[in-house]
mmCIF file of C-alpha atoms in Angstrom:
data_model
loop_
_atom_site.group_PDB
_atom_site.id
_atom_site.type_symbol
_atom_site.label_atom_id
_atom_site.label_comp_id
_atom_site.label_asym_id
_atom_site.label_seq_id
_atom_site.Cartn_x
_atom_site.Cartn_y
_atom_site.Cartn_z
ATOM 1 C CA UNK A 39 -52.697 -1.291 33.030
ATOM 2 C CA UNK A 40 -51.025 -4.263 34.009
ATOM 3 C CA UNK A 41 -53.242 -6.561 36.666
ATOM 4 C CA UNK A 42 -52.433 -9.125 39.233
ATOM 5 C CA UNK A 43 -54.055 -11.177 41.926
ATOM 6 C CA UNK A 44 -53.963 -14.588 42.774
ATOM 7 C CA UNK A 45 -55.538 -17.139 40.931
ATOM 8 C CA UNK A 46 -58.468 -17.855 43.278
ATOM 9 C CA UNK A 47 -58.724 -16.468 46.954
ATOM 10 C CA UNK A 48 -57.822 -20.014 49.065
ATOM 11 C CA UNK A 49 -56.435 -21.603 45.988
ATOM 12 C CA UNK A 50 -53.519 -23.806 46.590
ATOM 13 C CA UNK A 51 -52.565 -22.806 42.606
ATOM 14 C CA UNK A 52 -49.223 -21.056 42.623
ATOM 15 C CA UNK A 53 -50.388 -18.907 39.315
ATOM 16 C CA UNK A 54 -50.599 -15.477 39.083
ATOM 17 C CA UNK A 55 -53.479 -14.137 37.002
ATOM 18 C CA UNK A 56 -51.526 -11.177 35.223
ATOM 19 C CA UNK A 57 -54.863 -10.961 32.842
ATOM 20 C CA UNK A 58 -58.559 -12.471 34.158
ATOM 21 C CA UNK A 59 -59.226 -16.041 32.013
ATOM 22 C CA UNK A 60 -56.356 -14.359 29.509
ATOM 23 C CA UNK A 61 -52.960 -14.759 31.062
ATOM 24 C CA UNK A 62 -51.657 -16.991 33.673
ATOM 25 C CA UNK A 63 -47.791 -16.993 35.095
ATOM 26 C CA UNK A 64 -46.796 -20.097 36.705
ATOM 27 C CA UNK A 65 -43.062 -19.453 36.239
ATOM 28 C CA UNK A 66 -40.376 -20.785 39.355
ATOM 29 C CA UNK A 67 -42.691 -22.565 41.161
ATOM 30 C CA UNK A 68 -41.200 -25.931 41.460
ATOM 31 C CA UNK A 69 -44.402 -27.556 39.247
ATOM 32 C CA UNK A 70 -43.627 -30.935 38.448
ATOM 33 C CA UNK A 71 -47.405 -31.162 36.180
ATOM 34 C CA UNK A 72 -49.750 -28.587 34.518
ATOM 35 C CA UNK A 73 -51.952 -27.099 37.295
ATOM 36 C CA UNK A 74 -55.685 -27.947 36.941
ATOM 37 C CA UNK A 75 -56.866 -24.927 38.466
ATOM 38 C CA UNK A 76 -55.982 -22.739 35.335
ATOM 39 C CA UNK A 77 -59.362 -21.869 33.431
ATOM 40 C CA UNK A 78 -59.318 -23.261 29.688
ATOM 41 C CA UNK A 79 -60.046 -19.856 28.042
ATOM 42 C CA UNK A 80 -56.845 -19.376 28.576
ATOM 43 C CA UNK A 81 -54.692 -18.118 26.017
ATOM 44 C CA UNK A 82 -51.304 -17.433 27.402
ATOM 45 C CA UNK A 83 -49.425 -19.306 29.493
ATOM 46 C CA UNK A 84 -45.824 -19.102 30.894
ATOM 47 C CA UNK A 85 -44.260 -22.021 33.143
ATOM 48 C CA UNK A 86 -40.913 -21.886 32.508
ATOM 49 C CA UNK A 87 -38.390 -22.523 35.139
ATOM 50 C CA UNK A 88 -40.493 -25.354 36.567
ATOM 51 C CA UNK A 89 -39.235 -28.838 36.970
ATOM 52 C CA UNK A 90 -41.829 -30.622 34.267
ATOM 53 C CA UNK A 91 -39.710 -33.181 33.366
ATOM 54 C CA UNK A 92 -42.477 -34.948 31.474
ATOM 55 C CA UNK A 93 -45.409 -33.562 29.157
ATOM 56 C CA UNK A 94 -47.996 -36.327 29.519
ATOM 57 C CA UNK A 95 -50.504 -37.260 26.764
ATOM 58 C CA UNK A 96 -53.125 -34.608 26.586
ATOM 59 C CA UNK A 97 -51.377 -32.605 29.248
ATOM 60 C CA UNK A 98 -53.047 -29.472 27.170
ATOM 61 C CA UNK A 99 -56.030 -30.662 26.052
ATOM 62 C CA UNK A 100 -58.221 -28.270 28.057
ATOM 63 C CA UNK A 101 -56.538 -25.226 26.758
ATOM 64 C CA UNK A 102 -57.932 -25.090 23.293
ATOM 65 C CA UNK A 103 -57.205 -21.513 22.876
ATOM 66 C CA UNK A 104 -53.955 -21.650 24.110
ATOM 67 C CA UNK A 105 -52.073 -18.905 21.850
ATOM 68 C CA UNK A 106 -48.743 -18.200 23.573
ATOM 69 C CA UNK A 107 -46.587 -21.068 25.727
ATOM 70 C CA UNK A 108 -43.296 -20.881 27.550
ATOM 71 C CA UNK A 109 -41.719 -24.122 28.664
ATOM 72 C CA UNK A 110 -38.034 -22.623 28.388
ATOM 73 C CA UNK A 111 -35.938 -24.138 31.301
ATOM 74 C CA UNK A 112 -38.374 -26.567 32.597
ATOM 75 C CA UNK A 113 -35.985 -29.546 32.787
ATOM 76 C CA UNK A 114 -37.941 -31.494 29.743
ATOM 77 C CA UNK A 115 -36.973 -35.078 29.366
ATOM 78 C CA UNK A 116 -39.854 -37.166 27.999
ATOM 79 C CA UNK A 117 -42.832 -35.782 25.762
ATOM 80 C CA UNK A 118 -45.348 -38.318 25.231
ATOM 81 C CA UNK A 119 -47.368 -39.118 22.494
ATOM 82 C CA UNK A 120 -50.638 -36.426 22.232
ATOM 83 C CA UNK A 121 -48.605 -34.069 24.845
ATOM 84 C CA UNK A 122 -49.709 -31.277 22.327
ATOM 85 C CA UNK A 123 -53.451 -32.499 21.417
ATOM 86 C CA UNK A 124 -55.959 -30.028 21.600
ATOM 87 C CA UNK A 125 -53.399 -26.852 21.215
ATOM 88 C CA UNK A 126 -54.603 -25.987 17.360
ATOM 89 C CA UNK A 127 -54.182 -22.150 17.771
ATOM 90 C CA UNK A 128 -50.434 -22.169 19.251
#
């Protein structure tokens, strides 16, 4: 079974939750920066087609059990230093 809702009810995060604290898709929604309001037990995250541009130092570090990550077509010019620390099970 396959569930959505929105992130938060009132939550200005454009993320769908497609599985509670498991799976989060941010995908098309013009985010220039990883949104805060994603809980860290996350473990799969999709936010491709979003303008990121850059992937600041420890833009992850919160998501420790990050397993899964899709940045395809999200306009990537600059990756800092550390943009991956914290992201040991990916």
């Amino acid at each position: 079974a396959l569930f959505l809702s929105c992130l938060r009810p009132g939550s200005l995060n454009p993320c769908i939750e497609v599985l509670p604290n498991i799976t989060y898709q941010c995908m098309d929604q013009n985010l220039s920066k990883i949104p805060h309001d994603i809980p860290y037990s996350t473990k799969n995250l999709d936010l491709s087609f979003n303008p990121l541009k850059i992937l600041r130092s420890y833009s992850f570090t919160n998501f420790s059990q990050l397993q899964w990550l899709d940045l395809s077509r999200c306009e990537i010019e600059t990756i800092e230093d550390k943009a991956w620390h914290g992201l040991n099970q990916l």
